[in-house]
Tab-separated table of C-alpha atoms in Angstrom:
chain	number	residue	atom	x	y	z
A	6	MET	CA	31.019	-51.920	-5.832
A	7	TYR	CA	28.290	-54.481	-6.046
A	8	GLY	CA	26.765	-54.557	-9.700
A	9	GLY	CA	27.944	-51.201	-10.750
A	10	TRP	CA	26.999	-49.815	-7.326
A	11	LYS	CA	28.890	-48.352	-4.733
A	12	PRO	CA	28.889	-49.623	-0.874
A	13	TYR	CA	26.464	-47.656	1.176
A	14	VAL	CA	28.343	-45.100	3.634
A	15	PRO	CA	27.021	-44.561	6.777
A	16	VAL	CA	25.743	-40.556	7.572
A	17	ALA	CA	28.972	-40.387	10.002
A	18	ARG	CA	31.410	-40.623	7.173
A	19	ARG	CA	29.249	-39.106	4.454
A	20	GLN	CA	29.005	-35.939	6.755
A	21	ALA	CA	32.850	-36.131	7.799
A	22	ALA	CA	33.560	-36.408	4.011
A	23	ALA	CA	31.353	-33.071	3.606
A	24	ARG	CA	33.270	-31.207	5.727
A	25	GLN	CA	36.708	-32.307	3.849
A	26	ALA	CA	35.067	-31.013	1.015
A	27	LEU	CA	34.396	-27.912	2.267
A	28	GLU	CA	37.706	-26.909	3.780
A	29	LYS	CA	39.418	-27.978	0.589
A	30	ALA	CA	37.132	-25.862	-1.531
A	31	LYS	CA	37.808	-23.098	1.084
A	32	LYS	CA	41.696	-23.121	0.638
A	33	ALA	CA	40.969	-23.313	-3.257
A	34	GLY	CA	39.185	-20.005	-3.178
A	35	SER	CA	35.907	-21.775	-4.270
A	36	ALA	CA	33.037	-19.598	-3.051
A	37	PHE	CA	30.303	-22.915	-1.739
A	38	GLU	CA	27.014	-22.117	-0.436
A	39	PRO	CA	26.149	-25.176	1.657
A	40	VAL	CA	22.462	-25.743	2.955
A	41	ALA	CA	22.674	-25.659	6.532
A	42	LEU	CA	19.567	-26.318	8.439
A	43	ALA	CA	18.930	-24.633	11.461
A	44	SER	CA	16.375	-27.609	12.838
A	45	GLY	CA	15.352	-30.815	11.469
A	46	LYS	CA	12.763	-28.516	9.521
A	47	ILE	CA	13.833	-28.344	5.612
A	48	ALA	CA	11.799	-25.267	5.606
A	49	ARG	CA	10.628	-22.972	7.939
A	50	THR	CA	8.888	-19.969	5.995
A	51	PHE	CA	6.153	-19.556	3.362
A	52	TRP	CA	7.929	-19.758	0.329
A	53	GLY	CA	10.288	-22.859	0.989
A	54	LYS	CA	7.385	-24.390	2.251
A	55	ALA	CA	5.522	-23.732	-0.574
A	56	TRP	CA	8.110	-24.798	-2.857
A	57	CYS	CA	8.247	-28.312	-0.857
A	58	ASP	CA	4.625	-28.604	-1.320
A	59	ASN	CA	4.829	-28.090	-4.634
A	60	LEU	CA	7.516	-30.997	-5.451
A	61	GLU	CA	5.654	-33.466	-3.229
A	62	ALA	CA	2.504	-32.926	-5.213
A	63	TYR	CA	3.753	-34.328	-7.975
A	64	SER	CA	3.346	-38.454	-8.158
A	65	ASP	CA	6.450	-38.377	-10.695
A	66	PHE	CA	8.847	-37.312	-7.405
A	67	ALA	CA	6.736	-39.267	-4.578
A	68	ASN	CA	8.926	-42.449	-4.597
A	69	ARG	CA	12.528	-40.772	-4.783
A	70	LEU	CA	12.142	-37.495	-2.545
A	71	PRO	CA	12.328	-38.976	0.987
A	72	ARG	CA	15.782	-39.989	0.645
A	73	GLY	CA	16.551	-36.934	-0.741
A	74	ARG	CA	15.113	-35.223	2.390
A	75	GLY	CA	17.505	-37.545	4.623
A	76	TYR	CA	20.348	-35.873	2.426
A	77	VAL	CA	19.780	-32.430	3.044
A	78	ARG	CA	19.112	-32.614	6.706
A	79	ASN	CA	22.325	-34.434	7.480
A	80	GLY	CA	24.363	-31.858	5.564
A	81	SER	CA	25.144	-33.486	2.449
A	82	VAL	CA	24.423	-30.184	0.059
A	83	ILE	CA	27.757	-28.756	0.198
A	84	ASP	CA	26.922	-26.033	-2.400
A	85	LEU	CA	23.575	-25.139	-3.962
A	86	LYS	CA	23.677	-21.938	-6.199
A	87	ILE	CA	20.296	-20.498	-7.553
A	88	GLU	CA	20.436	-18.871	-11.302
A	89	PRO	CA	18.582	-17.697	-13.966
A	90	GLY	CA	16.867	-21.199	-15.211
A	91	LYS	CA	18.918	-23.336	-13.033
A	92	VAL	CA	19.771	-24.595	-9.810
A	93	ILE	CA	23.515	-25.955	-9.597
A	94	ALA	CA	24.697	-28.293	-6.666
A	95	GLN	CA	27.362	-30.541	-5.233
A	96	VAL	CA	25.921	-33.217	-3.141
A	97	MET	CA	28.141	-35.820	-1.145
A	98	GLY	CA	27.446	-39.646	-1.023
A	99	SER	CA	29.640	-41.872	-1.837
A	100	SER	CA	31.454	-39.464	-3.625
A	101	LEU	CA	30.916	-35.788	-4.440
A	102	TYR	CA	28.116	-35.751	-6.934
A	103	ARG	CA	27.340	-32.630	-9.219
A	104	ILE	CA	23.921	-31.670	-10.367
A	105	GLU	CA	22.424	-29.465	-12.717
A	106	ILE	CA	18.650	-28.873	-12.770
A	107	ALA	CA	17.344	-26.886	-15.919
A	108	ILE	CA	13.618	-25.344	-14.958
A	109	ALA	CA	12.304	-23.564	-17.811
A	110	PRO	CA	10.942	-19.631	-17.273
A	111	VAL	CA	7.427	-18.843	-16.544
A	112	PRO	CA	5.635	-18.522	-20.133
A	113	ALA	CA	4.835	-14.850	-21.072
A	114	ALA	CA	1.248	-15.289	-21.392
A	115	GLN	CA	1.004	-17.413	-18.128
A	116	TRP	CA	3.035	-14.582	-16.452
A	117	SER	CA	1.105	-11.606	-17.635
A	118	ARG	CA	-2.537	-13.364	-16.437
A	119	LEU	CA	-1.151	-14.013	-13.171
A	120	VAL	CA	0.234	-9.886	-13.079
A	121	ASP	CA	-3.353	-8.981	-14.117
A	122	GLU	CA	-5.072	-11.201	-11.622
A	123	CYS	CA	-3.183	-9.828	-8.632
A	124	THR	CA	-3.137	-6.172	-9.415
A	125	GLY	CA	-4.305	-4.603	-6.848
A	126	SER	CA	-4.013	-7.036	-4.327
A	127	ILE	CA	0.076	-6.719	-3.520
A	128	ALA	CA	0.962	-3.356	-1.366
A	129	SER	CA	4.887	-3.634	-1.325
A	130	LEU	CA	8.103	-6.322	-2.393
A	131	VAL	CA	8.367	-7.008	1.146
A	132	GLU	CA	4.894	-7.994	1.803
A	133	LEU	CA	5.392	-10.304	-1.319
A	134	LEU	CA	8.602	-11.765	-0.249
A	135	GLN	CA	7.322	-12.445	3.081
A	136	GLY	CA	4.644	-14.200	1.918
A	137	ARG	CA	2.042	-11.998	4.218
A	138	LEU	CA	-0.481	-11.711	1.589
A	139	SER	CA	-4.041	-12.572	1.538
A	140	LYS	CA	-4.930	-16.134	1.149
A	141	PRO	CA	-6.793	-15.945	-2.198
A	142	VAL	CA	-3.519	-13.819	-3.680
A	143	MET	CA	-1.249	-16.666	-2.377
A	144	GLU	CA	-2.966	-19.398	-3.763
A	145	ARG	CA	-3.383	-17.717	-7.081
A	146	ILE	CA	0.702	-17.118	-7.076
A	147	CYS	CA	1.340	-20.872	-6.094
A	148	ALA	CA	-1.217	-22.528	-7.949
A	149	PRO	CA	0.000	-25.913	-9.798
A	150	GLY	CA	0.720	-25.248	-13.106
A	151	THR	CA	-0.701	-21.522	-13.684
A	152	GLY	CA	1.190	-20.460	-10.621
A	153	LEU	CA	5.112	-19.595	-10.210
A	154	PHE	CA	6.204	-22.803	-9.731
A	155	PRO	CA	7.449	-25.389	-11.943
A	156	ALA	CA	5.580	-28.621	-13.030
A	157	PRO	CA	7.587	-31.664	-13.657
A	158	LYS	CA	7.479	-31.246	-17.216
A	159	GLU	CA	9.304	-28.235	-16.710
A	160	ILE	CA	12.489	-29.484	-15.050
A	161	ARG	CA	15.071	-31.206	-16.251
A	162	LEU	CA	17.187	-33.043	-13.982
A	163	GLY	CA	20.848	-34.787	-14.356
A	164	CYS	CA	23.411	-36.204	-11.653
A	165	SER	CA	26.951	-37.251	-12.350
A	166	CYS	CA	26.034	-40.257	-10.066
A	167	PRO	CA	25.600	-43.492	-11.786
A	168	ASP	CA	21.925	-44.228	-10.840
A	169	TRP	CA	19.826	-44.534	-13.879
A	170	ALA	CA	17.109	-42.610	-12.484
A	171	SER	CA	16.909	-39.022	-13.317
A	172	MET	CA	15.261	-38.524	-9.556
A	173	CYS	CA	17.938	-39.814	-7.490
A	174	LYS	CA	18.344	-39.310	-4.203
A	175	HIS	CA	21.092	-36.541	-4.804
A	176	VAL	CA	18.863	-34.605	-7.281
A	177	ALA	CA	16.239	-35.027	-4.429
A	178	ALA	CA	18.750	-33.409	-1.966
A	179	ALA	CA	19.048	-30.349	-4.414
A	180	LEU	CA	15.723	-29.936	-5.083
A	181	TYR	CA	14.936	-29.899	-1.184
A	182	GLY	CA	17.605	-27.550	-0.822
A	183	VAL	CA	16.072	-24.622	-2.965
A	184	GLY	CA	13.408	-24.892	-0.932
A	185	ALA	CA	15.564	-23.895	2.227
A	186	ARG	CA	17.383	-21.571	0.287
A	187	LEU	CA	14.273	-19.775	-0.300
A	188	ASP	CA	13.658	-19.537	3.550
A	189	GLU	CA	16.657	-17.093	3.275
A	190	LYS	CA	16.205	-15.420	-0.217
A	191	PRO	CA	12.870	-15.706	-1.529
A	192	GLU	CA	13.824	-13.368	-4.217
A	193	LEU	CA	15.644	-16.034	-6.004
A	194	LEU	CA	12.489	-17.940	-6.909
A	195	PHE	CA	11.695	-14.814	-9.429
A	196	VAL	CA	15.298	-15.205	-10.799
A	197	LEU	CA	14.760	-19.013	-11.042
A	198	ARG	CA	11.528	-18.824	-13.066
A	199	GLN	CA	13.176	-15.371	-14.962
A	200	VAL	CA	10.188	-12.894	-14.089
A	201	ASP	CA	10.386	-9.777	-12.502
A	202	ALA	CA	8.733	-9.525	-8.970
A	203	GLY	CA	8.463	-5.985	-9.714
A	204	ASP	CA	5.807	-6.220	-12.396
A	205	LEU	CA	3.502	-7.375	-9.921
A	206	LEU	CA	4.064	-3.372	-8.311
A	207	ALA	CA	4.489	-1.744	-11.347
A	208	THR	CA	1.165	-2.666	-12.918
A	209	GLN	CA	-0.414	-1.877	-9.716
A	210	ALA	CA	1.417	1.693	-9.759
A	211	ALA	CA	0.192	2.176	-12.877
A	212	ALA	CA	-3.628	1.623	-12.132
A	213	LEU	CA	-3.604	4.218	-8.883
A	214	PRO	CA	-2.999	7.033	-11.064
A	215	ALA	CA	-6.037	6.415	-13.225
A	216	LYS	CA	-8.179	5.343	-10.059
A	217	ALA	CA	-7.280	8.651	-8.322
A	218	LYS	CA	-8.095	10.954	-11.284
A	219	LYS	CA	-11.482	9.202	-11.858
A	220	ALA	CA	-12.187	9.776	-8.475
A	221	ALA	CA	-10.644	13.245	-8.620
A	222	THR	CA	-13.015	14.155	-11.225
A	223	SER	CA	-16.147	12.657	-9.763
A	224	ARG	CA	-15.657	14.961	-6.889
A	225	VAL	CA	-15.816	18.143	-8.751
A	226	LEU	CA	-18.858	20.102	-9.049
A	227	ASP	CA	-19.853	22.102	-12.528
A	228	ASP	CA	-21.450	25.465	-11.966
A	229	ALA	CA	-24.913	24.723	-11.871
A	230	ALA	CA	-24.510	22.099	-8.770
A	231	LEU	CA	-22.297	24.857	-6.881
A	232	ALA	CA	-25.175	27.280	-7.161
A	233	ASP	CA	-27.854	24.576	-6.204
A	234	VAL	CA	-25.601	23.363	-3.308
A	235	PHE	CA	-24.589	26.716	-1.818
A	236	GLY	CA	-27.195	29.178	-3.507
A	237	ILE	CA	-25.116	31.851	-5.137
A	238	GLU	CA	-24.623	32.558	-8.741
A	239	MET	CA	-21.100	31.840	-10.078
A	240	ALA	CA	-19.671	34.678	-12.359
A	241	SER	CA	-18.070	33.173	-16.047
A	242	ALA	CA	-14.603	33.197	-16.277
A	243	MET	CA	-13.142	36.382	-17.934
A	244	VAL	CA	-9.677	36.128	-19.590
A	245	PRO	CA	-8.153	38.507	-21.743
A	246	ALA	CA	-7.577	36.915	-25.364
A	247	ASP	CA	-5.737	38.864	-28.465
A	248	GLY	CA	-5.467	41.618	-26.616
A	249	ALA	CA	-9.058	41.960	-25.785
A	250	ALA	CA	-10.033	42.032	-21.728
A	251	GLY	CA	-13.232	40.874	-20.583
A	252	LYS	CA	-14.256	37.909	-23.481
A	253	LYS	CA	-16.087	35.219	-22.040
A	254	VAL	CA	-14.662	31.780	-21.832
A	255	THR	CA	-16.359	29.034	-23.832
A	256	GLY	CA	-16.463	25.543	-23.538
A	257	ARG	CA	-15.739	23.470	-20.364
A	258	PRO	CA	-13.574	25.464	-17.441
A	259	ALA	CA	-10.031	23.644	-16.475
A	260	LYS	CA	-9.787	21.692	-13.232
A	261	ALA	CA	-7.843	23.893	-11.664
A	262	GLU	CA	-10.549	27.098	-12.284
A	263	LYS	CA	-13.124	24.262	-11.287
A	264	ALA	CA	-11.105	23.875	-8.097
A	265	ALA	CA	-10.736	27.414	-7.235
A	266	LYS	CA	-14.822	27.775	-8.007
A	267	VAL	CA	-15.016	24.868	-5.454
A	268	ALA	CA	-13.054	26.388	-2.700
A	269	ASN	CA	-14.842	30.205	-3.111
A	270	ALA	CA	-18.316	28.735	-3.050
A	271	ALA	CA	-17.173	26.988	0.376
A	272	LYS	CA	-15.589	30.104	1.625
A	273	VAL	CA	-18.657	32.523	0.646
A	274	ALA	CA	-21.348	29.762	2.449
A	275	LYS	CA	-18.766	29.881	5.873
A	276	ALA	CA	-18.925	33.478	5.504
A	277	ALA	CA	-22.799	33.692	4.986
A	278	LYS	CA	-23.427	31.066	7.827
A	279	ALA	CA	-21.177	33.148	10.452
A	280	GLU	CA	-22.880	36.258	9.131
A	281	LYS	CA	-26.512	34.808	9.997
A	282	ALA	CA	-25.152	33.327	13.594
A	283	ALA	CA	-23.657	36.561	14.254
A	284	GLY	CA	-26.882	38.571	13.565
A	285	PRO	CA	-28.844	38.452	16.491
A	286	ALA	CA	-25.821	38.932	18.667
A	287	ARG	CA	-25.272	42.583	17.076
A	288	ALA	CA	-28.991	43.459	17.170
A	289	ALA	CA	-28.802	42.516	21.430
A	290	ASP	CA	-25.623	44.874	21.576
A	291	LYS	CA	-27.210	48.042	19.637
A	292	PRO	CA	-28.944	50.473	22.230
A	293	THR	CA	-32.438	50.283	22.527
A	294	ALA	CA	-34.530	53.153	20.462
A	295	PRO	CA	-37.079	55.142	22.634
A	296	ARG	CA	-40.642	54.590	22.009
A	297	ALA	CA	-42.483	56.649	19.395
A	298	GLU	CA	-45.338	57.650	21.912
A	299	ALA	CA	-43.006	58.609	24.764
A	300	LYS	CA	-41.965	61.778	22.778
A	301	PRO	CA	-45.404	63.287	22.369
A	302	ALA	CA	-46.169	62.873	25.982
A	303	LYS	CA	-42.827	64.147	27.440
A	304	THR	CA	-43.713	67.540	24.731
A	305	ALA	CA	-47.168	67.821	26.685
A	306	ALA	CA	-45.635	68.097	29.724
A	307	ALA	CA	-43.439	70.504	29.051
A	308	LYS	CA	-46.306	73.039	27.526
A	309	ALA	CA	-48.398	72.293	30.551
A	310	ALA	CA	-45.788	73.561	32.797
A	311	ARG	CA	-44.942	76.852	30.600
A	312	ALA	CA	-48.836	77.693	30.815
A	313	THR	CA	-48.917	77.130	34.778
A	314	ALA	CA	-45.677	79.210	34.963
A	315	ALA	CA	-46.991	82.194	32.653
A	316	LYS	CA	-50.885	82.441	34.811
A	317	LYS	CA	-48.719	82.794	37.580
A	318	LYS	CA	-46.147	85.568	36.549
A	319	PRO	CA	-49.103	88.418	35.964
A	320	VAL	CA	-50.456	87.918	39.740
A	321	ALA	CA	-46.522	88.098	40.908
A	322	THR	CA	-46.220	91.345	38.797
A	323	LYS	CA	-49.453	92.884	40.524
A	324	ALA	CA	-48.476	92.685	43.616
A	325	ALA	CA	-44.825	93.984	43.163
A	326	ALA	CA	-46.453	97.018	41.886
A	327	SER	CA	-48.803	97.616	44.685
A	328	LYS	CA	-45.971	97.203	47.199
A	329	THR	CA	-43.741	99.890	45.380
A	330	SER	CA	-46.609	102.537	45.275
A	331	ALA	CA	-47.089	102.242	48.829
A	332	ARG	CA	-43.793	102.932	49.778
A	333	ARG	CA	-43.501	106.284	47.553
A	334	GLY	CA	-46.708	107.462	49.255
A	335	PRO	CA	-49.396	109.483	47.463
A	336	LYS	CA	-48.456	111.859	44.584
A	337	ALA	CA	-48.886	115.738	45.605
């Protein structure tokens, strides 16, 4: 030890010590959840990057964060758990240190405003967790001080190492480890801030029936409008009441009756249109009536033929009588 400080441990030795600690914990039955990076990048997805960007935006943390990045990259964070309102981690340094980070929940009024401002902009929880929302919505959710990420005043840091600074390299490594963990499980951010991601969808779902109801009401026509559109007269609804049938219903018709009237009027209009279109075709199929002047002409021709026949008949009769008398000879 030098002035109360433990000697520097090279990265290779620290990594070997981390592997031994993991093996020991596994044999003891402890469920350690190490932060293992697939590449040199700490965060790859929207939520992981947004968490890290939020940390680096605060000058309070600027001087101590770089050492933490090195620790999380070389596998020194051998255990990290995110729970409601806190992060618990174990980081291998010159010894194995325990880190506890307390994070305040999102204030109720702040969360309520955030939900209201995002209503209608989030289609599904999958899109939210994947960060596939519009840029304005994501900027609103990630806004420093008013969004989902904590400000420095909402974070209390603790580490078992002898470093007097509250933001030691082990704490910084744990905070970066949270960003890496959000790559895998972005829903843990809502767990950490003690809010329900479903609120962002429940408010939208509640708003949809009201919008649908308003749209449906605007599409229903009253009787006068139906008469103007289709050129028909709507009959008054008749329902039996108190044993008397045929009593006219007063007041505004029910929605179901209006919908039925709209459908009926549409059918009537369609039938009328079809009847009008079919009229000329049926007229063309009917036999053509005889002209009025053809009948008198035909009658006159028949009369003339009969008159000619009548004139010729007496002549034929006289000739036949003379021939008969000649055969019989003179009377005695």
